[in-house]
Amino acid sequence: MRIMTAIISYVRLTAMVCMFFMCIASPSVSADVLPTRGLREVNHSSVELQGGFWGLHQDIHHKVTVPHALDCLEKAGHVTNFDKAAGTFDGPLRGNHAFDSDIHKALEGALYSLQHYDNKPLAGRVESIIDRIVAAQQPDGFLISCFIVKDQAKRWENLRMQHQMYNAGHFFEMAIEHHQLTGDDKVLNAAKRFANHIDGIFGPGKRYDVGGHQEIELALIKLYRVTGDRRYLELSKFFLDERGHIHGKERKRFDPNTLPPHPPKVDHLPKSERRRALFLAKWSRRSGRMQDHKPLVEQDATGHAVRAGYTYSAMADIVRYMGAPDYAHALDRIWEDVVYRKMYITGGVGTAQYHDEGYGDPYLLPNNTYCESCAGIAHVLWQHRMATLKGHTKYADVMELALYNGAISGLSIEGDAFFYQNPLQSKGGKRSSWIGLACCPTNFTRFTPQVGGFMYAVGKESIYVNLYAAGTASTKTEKGITVKIDQQTDYPWDGNIKLTVTTDTS
Ligand SMILES: [Zn+2]
């Protein structure tokens, strides 16, 4: 499949290069709230991927994927939905409940990319779309177009199926990158207003409930990092802790909203297996699809693989910022369940055995499988966080495996065609130039320019190299020593890697 065979042979036994510095200097200064455990990431903005495999991908992403995604989304009405919500457009409301998240994700990708490329026309286009989005924000901070247009009284109803939290989380992530690029607080303040609104409704002593599609959890931690407002970190932890519970302690009862919207297809199965397949599909929807059937700390890898990947990512961040040893133990168990029993040789995840775009039974990994692109991306994001939390090679290895094989297989080399599913075996399926349910294309738009941020991590007196790619990076050790790294390689096509490290003490 794609470049899989070539790449796997290059996956190295050790990904960690440590360099020790004995000098004493003052601590580094950063606006970022640093984690109290594990390693520190080197932000993508400090890493320039030049030439080679990833340099080329960054160029294509900037020149092709970003404008293509914005064109498709504008054409499909993702932006005019906000105009309608702001009262400046009289046309129809388009799309589904998750529609807002798609434009937030594409803008986030553009904002990542603009931190590396000087492109005034694109920057102007992005700014103008964002202004139209923020114009729809309500006085109390709420900002989801379809509810503003249709029925504000139903804003927070049916959280399982209507993606309110998912939309909000992607708005926060986009706003953070806008702030990183421009230094301007305009959009970040809009995100804070929306987050404060949510924090005013949900939490201990308020409403005990969770969204049906996780994402806000990891976005709130990012918002905490940028703003220093601990309420966002606490709210993220609340949403994670509350899964599998009602009102903080009781176990969740069966929720009819989690019934499958369409009965699974069973006609192709022998009669004796149909009842079991139907039962399992229903069971999965009722309980594990949204990782809400029991507390996260008691779960194995279950349910929708995108939701799962984002959840585990947030849990890993919570461990780094809050300790949470119960989350740390659960992540160890879930990681082994995924990597040893439920992950493809490509690093892809999610067999959709239970018709839920999710994890199936252990060791049951058929070739004509599902492996949604978003699940591959979420898997990489999680593995990156595990590598940063633990500083262990095995997480960086799985991240690399999934990055090259289970994730970017969904994006064409030309940057303008996408797979939703990434089976190991197909009958000649072709990537589509766009997908109406645009979660995967827009996820690629925001994922490719993040790759530089996965490459390095900083420990007490060491720098970790997670990935090999040509380019330069600059960071500071905890003791404040500036370290510049120049990496020359044609990896993954060639295994030779030359690292030149200089410090301000050398
Ligand atoms: Zn997707």
XYZ file of C-alpha atoms and ligand atoms in Angstrom:
507
model
C 0.000 0.000 0.000
C 1.434 3.307 -1.123
C 4.896 3.806 0.368
C 4.388 1.416 3.225
C 6.870 -1.297 2.358
C 9.660 1.088 1.624
C 9.164 3.042 4.790
C 8.759 0.233 7.267
C 12.174 -1.124 6.403
C 13.650 2.160 7.536
C 11.890 2.386 10.859
C 14.801 2.607 13.162
C 15.477 0.665 16.282
C 16.341 3.773 18.146
C 14.939 7.211 17.495
C 16.500 9.021 20.353
C 19.629 11.055 20.169
C 20.601 12.690 23.417
C 23.078 15.501 23.728
C 24.168 16.581 27.132
C 24.990 20.070 28.183
C 26.899 20.744 31.324
C 26.689 24.523 31.375
C 24.471 26.441 33.743
C 22.383 29.311 32.400
C 19.151 31.104 33.252
C 15.798 29.333 32.570
C 14.161 29.816 29.188
C 11.405 32.388 28.924
C 8.220 31.365 27.150
C 4.617 32.524 27.049
C 3.674 28.858 26.897
C 2.647 27.231 30.197
C 5.139 24.413 30.471
C 4.175 20.897 31.531
C 5.245 19.682 34.937
C 6.070 16.167 33.706
C 7.660 14.580 30.665
C 9.415 16.422 27.884
C 8.692 19.711 26.178
C 7.718 19.884 22.508
C 9.672 22.007 20.080
C 6.923 24.038 18.442
C 6.578 23.710 14.670
C 7.258 27.435 14.332
C 10.847 26.762 15.468
C 11.352 23.963 12.943
C 11.873 24.630 9.243
C 11.489 21.585 6.992
C 13.617 22.316 3.940
C 13.852 20.063 0.920
C 13.477 16.306 1.087
C 10.242 14.458 1.675
C 8.652 16.805 4.178
C 9.936 20.034 2.687
C 8.213 19.100 -0.545
C 5.026 18.184 1.321
C 5.023 21.522 3.125
C 5.358 23.379 -0.196
C 2.563 21.383 -1.805
C 0.382 21.853 1.241
C 0.861 25.613 1.164
C 0.461 26.056 -2.568
C -2.215 23.441 -3.290
C -3.952 21.874 -0.282
C -4.782 25.069 1.619
C -6.307 27.050 -1.292
C -8.045 23.898 -2.563
C -9.636 23.257 0.851
C -10.725 26.881 1.252
C -12.184 26.900 -2.279
C -14.178 23.715 -1.649
C -15.440 24.859 1.738
C -16.448 28.326 0.529
C -18.246 26.752 -2.403
C -20.103 24.328 -0.140
C -21.397 27.132 2.083
C -19.284 26.651 5.196
C -18.551 30.374 5.412
C -21.938 31.729 4.338
C -23.450 29.753 7.237
C -21.666 32.209 9.524
C -22.848 35.158 7.400
C -26.368 33.912 7.853
C -25.794 33.593 11.598
C -24.399 37.146 11.633
C -27.426 38.410 9.709
C -25.470 39.538 6.650
C -26.648 36.819 4.232
C -30.120 35.682 3.363
C -29.427 32.361 1.661
C -29.934 28.822 2.865
C -28.194 27.204 5.809
C -26.012 24.387 4.502
C -24.560 21.151 5.803
C -24.657 19.205 9.037
C -23.992 19.924 12.691
C -20.233 19.489 12.287
C -20.025 21.881 9.323
C -18.349 24.686 11.297
C -15.512 22.422 12.387
C -14.436 21.884 8.766
C -13.723 25.550 8.058
C -12.041 25.960 11.462
C -9.715 23.061 10.614
C -8.831 24.364 7.155
C -8.140 27.833 8.585
C -6.023 26.294 11.323
C -3.969 24.558 8.616
C -3.565 27.820 6.711
C -2.484 29.598 9.891
C 0.102 26.918 10.650
C 1.446 27.229 7.140
C 1.523 31.026 7.158
C 3.966 30.842 10.059
C 6.449 29.435 7.532
C 5.502 31.156 4.268
C 5.108 34.836 3.492
C 1.896 34.928 1.476
C -0.057 38.148 1.885
C -2.976 37.242 -0.416
C -3.584 34.012 1.537
C -3.179 35.800 4.868
C -5.747 38.378 3.725
C -8.178 35.700 2.616
C -7.846 33.846 5.920
C -8.309 37.021 7.938
C -11.426 37.951 6.028
C -13.027 34.504 6.543
C -12.185 34.592 10.249
C -13.762 38.053 10.561
C -16.966 36.652 9.059
C -16.916 33.769 11.550
C -16.318 35.959 14.592
C -19.059 38.378 13.443
C -21.564 35.616 14.185
C -20.511 35.243 17.818
C -23.365 35.838 20.232
C -23.107 38.310 23.135
C -22.692 35.412 25.591
C -19.862 33.878 23.546
C -21.760 31.055 21.811
C -20.575 30.472 18.253
C -22.028 27.573 16.251
C -23.741 28.764 13.103
C -26.514 26.198 12.667
C -27.871 26.676 16.196
C -27.688 30.458 15.937
C -29.692 30.328 12.726
C -32.152 27.575 13.575
C -32.976 27.482 17.254
C -30.827 28.917 20.000
C -32.999 27.280 22.636
C -31.635 23.928 21.474
C -27.958 24.874 21.565
C -26.989 22.379 24.213
C -29.498 19.608 23.518
C -28.528 16.132 22.355
C -24.799 16.540 22.916
C -24.257 12.960 21.738
C -25.175 13.580 18.142
C -24.831 17.299 17.414
C -21.106 17.960 17.719
C -21.336 21.165 19.746
C -18.165 20.416 21.717
C -16.356 19.222 18.604
C -17.065 22.474 16.762
C -15.981 24.510 19.761
C -12.725 22.582 20.152
C -11.726 23.132 16.547
C -12.553 26.825 16.848
C -10.240 27.076 19.866
C -7.382 25.362 18.039
C -7.780 27.665 15.044
C -7.893 30.746 17.294
C -4.675 29.686 19.020
C -2.826 29.415 15.705
C -4.188 32.810 14.673
C -2.671 34.225 17.854
C 0.616 32.399 17.225
C 0.814 33.851 13.727
C -0.327 37.399 14.322
C 0.201 38.033 18.021
C -3.262 39.594 17.863
C -5.787 38.684 20.578
C -8.929 39.264 18.522
C -9.729 35.635 17.685
C -8.168 34.217 20.833
C -10.456 36.466 22.872
C -13.430 35.135 20.892
C -12.291 31.595 21.781
C -11.989 32.562 25.435
C -15.494 34.036 25.410
C -16.859 30.802 23.939
C -14.863 28.640 26.372
C -16.019 30.772 29.305
C -19.589 30.343 28.127
C -19.164 26.546 28.085
C -17.412 26.649 31.451
C -20.393 28.584 32.816
C -22.739 25.745 31.883
C -20.740 22.535 32.362
C -18.630 21.366 35.263
C -18.822 20.285 38.901
C -21.925 21.726 40.516
C -23.234 22.728 37.091
C -24.375 20.468 34.291
C -22.775 17.029 34.215
C -22.578 15.984 30.598
C -20.148 15.340 27.756
C -20.109 15.760 23.979
C -20.561 12.810 21.642
C -17.427 13.566 19.614
C -14.376 14.306 21.699
C -11.958 17.010 20.611
C -12.655 19.909 22.940
C -10.697 18.127 25.663
C -7.317 18.503 23.947
C -8.224 21.972 22.615
C -9.006 23.246 26.127
C -5.563 22.125 27.289
C -4.006 24.095 24.432
C -6.113 27.083 25.430
C -4.825 26.743 28.980
C -1.257 26.666 27.710
C -1.682 29.860 25.737
C -3.762 31.841 28.224
C -2.577 30.443 31.548
C -6.214 30.254 32.670
C -6.428 27.031 34.666
C -10.208 26.868 34.313
C -9.724 25.442 30.809
C -7.450 22.687 32.070
C -9.927 21.812 34.835
C -12.822 21.782 32.349
C -10.921 19.434 30.059
C -10.304 17.078 32.989
C -13.983 17.301 33.915
C -15.094 16.262 30.429
C -12.693 13.310 30.521
C -13.603 12.239 34.051
C -17.303 12.506 33.323
C -17.263 9.938 30.515
C -19.033 6.818 31.695
C -20.673 8.692 34.556
C -23.701 10.797 35.204
C -23.580 13.528 37.808
C -20.002 12.791 38.624
C -20.386 9.401 40.259
C -23.252 7.270 38.977
C -22.609 4.993 36.033
C -24.153 6.069 32.776
C -27.449 4.503 31.855
C -28.402 3.450 28.371
C -28.977 6.483 26.167
C -31.375 5.946 23.253
C -29.545 8.600 21.232
C -26.640 6.230 20.849
C -28.672 3.713 18.878
C -27.271 3.233 15.384
C -28.863 5.677 12.909
C -28.759 2.978 10.242
C -28.946 -0.729 11.006
C -25.737 -2.469 9.965
C -25.765 -4.426 6.716
C -25.878 -8.120 7.460
C -27.333 -9.582 4.256
C -23.958 -10.867 3.122
C -23.494 -12.852 6.340
C -24.662 -16.436 6.875
C -28.019 -16.485 8.672
C -26.487 -17.918 11.809
C -24.229 -14.861 12.194
C -26.731 -12.099 11.400
C -28.332 -11.898 14.849
C -24.983 -11.731 16.552
C -23.722 -9.026 14.163
C -26.841 -6.914 14.777
C -26.575 -7.367 18.495
C -22.906 -6.455 18.560
C -23.459 -3.376 16.417
C -26.225 -2.180 18.720
C -24.207 -2.931 21.810
C -21.245 -1.074 20.487
C -23.297 1.989 19.631
C -24.986 1.985 22.983
C -21.875 1.718 24.994
C -18.440 2.009 23.554
C -18.761 4.046 20.394
C -18.232 7.348 22.151
C -16.012 5.942 24.920
C -18.855 6.797 27.283
C -19.942 3.347 28.465
C -17.677 3.253 31.498
C -14.998 5.473 33.039
C -12.011 6.037 30.761
C -9.634 4.599 33.348
C -11.416 1.236 33.064
C -11.541 1.096 29.264
C -9.596 -0.783 26.633
C -9.386 0.595 23.081
C -13.056 0.682 22.125
C -15.327 2.541 19.777
C -14.888 5.263 17.178
C -11.160 5.478 16.495
C -11.034 9.245 15.889
C -12.873 10.021 19.108
C -10.605 7.539 20.877
C -7.391 9.072 19.502
C -8.375 12.583 20.540
C -9.411 11.322 23.979
C -6.138 9.509 24.597
C -4.244 12.596 23.385
C -6.036 14.746 25.942
C -5.455 12.163 28.685
C -1.716 12.171 27.957
C -1.657 15.969 28.172
C -3.580 15.860 31.445
C -0.913 13.533 32.860
C 1.778 15.993 31.804
C 0.011 18.967 33.351
C -1.858 17.500 36.323
C -0.242 14.202 37.217
C -3.335 11.947 37.138
C -1.604 8.578 37.774
C -4.877 6.742 37.050
C -4.837 8.209 33.536
C -1.181 7.258 33.146
C -1.923 3.625 34.040
C -4.961 3.519 31.757
C -2.919 4.927 28.860
C -0.274 2.232 29.308
C -2.945 -0.461 29.112
C -4.787 1.147 26.183
C -1.523 1.686 24.296
C -0.681 -2.013 24.552
C -4.208 -2.953 23.538
C -3.952 -0.784 20.418
C -0.350 -1.406 19.376
C -0.135 -5.129 20.164
C -3.675 -6.215 19.297
C -5.654 -3.683 17.242
C -3.274 -1.788 14.956
C -2.460 -2.603 11.341
C 1.056 -3.011 9.996
C 0.506 0.447 8.490
C -0.175 2.012 11.882
C -3.786 2.455 10.736
C -6.542 1.894 13.286
C -10.278 1.204 13.269
C -11.703 -1.847 11.531
C -15.317 -0.675 11.859
C -16.208 -4.266 12.700
C -19.173 -2.917 14.651
C -20.169 -0.373 12.002
C -18.974 2.458 14.181
C -15.760 3.578 12.400
C -14.085 2.102 15.439
C -11.881 -0.510 17.013
C -12.916 -4.129 16.621
C -11.963 -7.309 18.417
C -8.315 -8.008 19.270
C -6.262 -9.558 16.447
C -9.148 -9.288 13.968
C -7.550 -7.129 11.266
C -9.008 -7.917 7.846
C -7.335 -6.402 4.776
C -10.471 -4.845 3.329
C -10.757 -2.666 6.356
C -11.788 0.869 7.279
C -8.870 2.836 8.806
C -10.346 6.319 8.468
C -7.780 8.995 7.609
C -8.864 11.034 10.645
C -8.224 7.988 12.835
C -4.685 7.734 11.434
C -4.138 11.423 12.145
C -5.576 11.162 15.667
C -3.334 8.149 16.244
C -0.225 10.150 15.287
C -1.286 13.038 17.537
C -1.679 10.584 20.430
C 1.648 8.845 19.818
C 3.391 12.214 19.689
C 1.939 13.077 23.072
C 2.953 9.668 24.471
C 6.515 10.187 23.199
C 6.569 13.622 24.803
C 5.116 12.305 28.056
C 7.399 9.296 28.365
C 10.495 10.138 26.338
C 10.615 6.556 25.143
C 11.619 5.420 21.659
C 8.717 3.004 21.215
C 6.182 5.812 21.024
C 8.211 7.743 18.460
C 8.512 4.560 16.402
C 4.759 4.007 16.310
C 4.256 7.688 15.547
C 6.593 7.427 12.572
C 5.018 4.212 11.342
C 1.518 5.671 11.505
C 2.569 9.027 10.079
C 4.080 7.642 6.885
C 1.698 4.745 6.321
C -1.584 4.958 8.196
C -2.098 8.713 7.945
C -0.663 10.410 4.868
C -1.749 7.532 2.632
C -5.068 9.387 2.620
C -3.560 12.422 0.865
C -2.351 12.439 -2.736
C 1.208 13.506 -3.565
C -0.297 16.410 -5.526
C -2.081 17.545 -2.351
C -5.585 17.838 -3.761
C -7.183 14.384 -3.488
C -8.175 12.393 -0.424
C -9.142 8.993 0.913
C -11.676 8.723 3.696
C -10.776 5.055 4.218
C -7.347 3.456 3.905
C -7.811 -0.293 3.478
C -4.805 -2.545 2.926
C -6.644 -4.180 0.046
C -8.928 -2.454 -2.426
C -10.394 -2.980 -5.873
C -8.712 0.072 -7.356
C -10.295 2.834 -5.310
C -9.282 6.358 -6.263
C -8.790 9.396 -4.030
C -11.531 12.021 -4.372
C -10.785 15.666 -5.057
C -13.101 16.491 -2.176
C -15.416 14.657 0.222
C -18.754 16.172 1.234
C -18.351 14.877 4.764
C -15.124 16.843 4.914
C -13.577 15.718 8.202
C -10.670 13.921 6.486
C -9.655 16.510 3.833
C -9.766 19.302 6.386
C -7.859 17.212 8.896
C -5.055 16.791 6.344
C -5.121 20.533 5.785
C -4.287 21.121 9.438
C -2.132 18.040 9.957
C 0.614 18.305 7.304
C 2.007 21.638 8.545
C 2.152 20.300 12.119
C 4.712 17.616 11.254
C 7.678 19.861 12.048
C 6.326 20.107 15.584
C 6.561 16.333 16.034
C 10.265 16.157 15.250
C 12.040 17.186 18.416
C 11.518 17.273 22.168
C 13.484 18.807 24.992
C 14.341 17.152 28.306
C 16.267 18.393 31.300
C 19.661 18.300 29.649
C 18.872 16.607 26.401
C 17.286 16.995 23.004
C 15.290 14.118 21.556
C 15.033 13.508 17.812
C 11.700 11.794 17.104
C 11.688 11.995 13.319
C 14.231 12.368 10.570
C 13.697 15.098 7.992
C 15.888 17.684 6.312
C 15.785 21.138 7.819
C 16.731 23.259 10.776
C 15.412 23.730 14.289
C 16.108 26.015 17.159
C 15.199 25.488 20.796
C 16.367 26.026 24.332
C 17.197 23.490 26.989
C 15.635 23.814 30.419
C 18.834 25.506 31.514
C 18.351 28.176 28.875
C 21.006 27.067 26.435
C 20.057 27.817 22.844
C 20.511 24.787 20.613
C 20.437 24.887 16.832
C 20.038 21.669 14.893
C 20.749 21.246 11.227
C 19.541 17.927 9.833
C 20.573 16.732 6.392
C 18.975 13.610 5.037
C 16.954 12.209 2.195
C 15.008 10.079 4.661
C 12.837 8.043 4.130
C 14.347 7.305 0.727
C 17.858 7.051 2.197
C 18.892 6.050 5.710
C 21.857 8.444 5.977
C 21.249 11.214 8.476
C 23.669 13.992 9.386
C 22.908 16.083 12.463
C 24.910 19.231 13.177
C 24.288 20.676 16.606
C 25.509 24.070 17.752
C 24.849 25.863 20.999
C 25.325 29.400 22.178
C 28.034 28.053 24.444
C 30.049 26.403 21.676
Zn -12.407 11.829 8.773
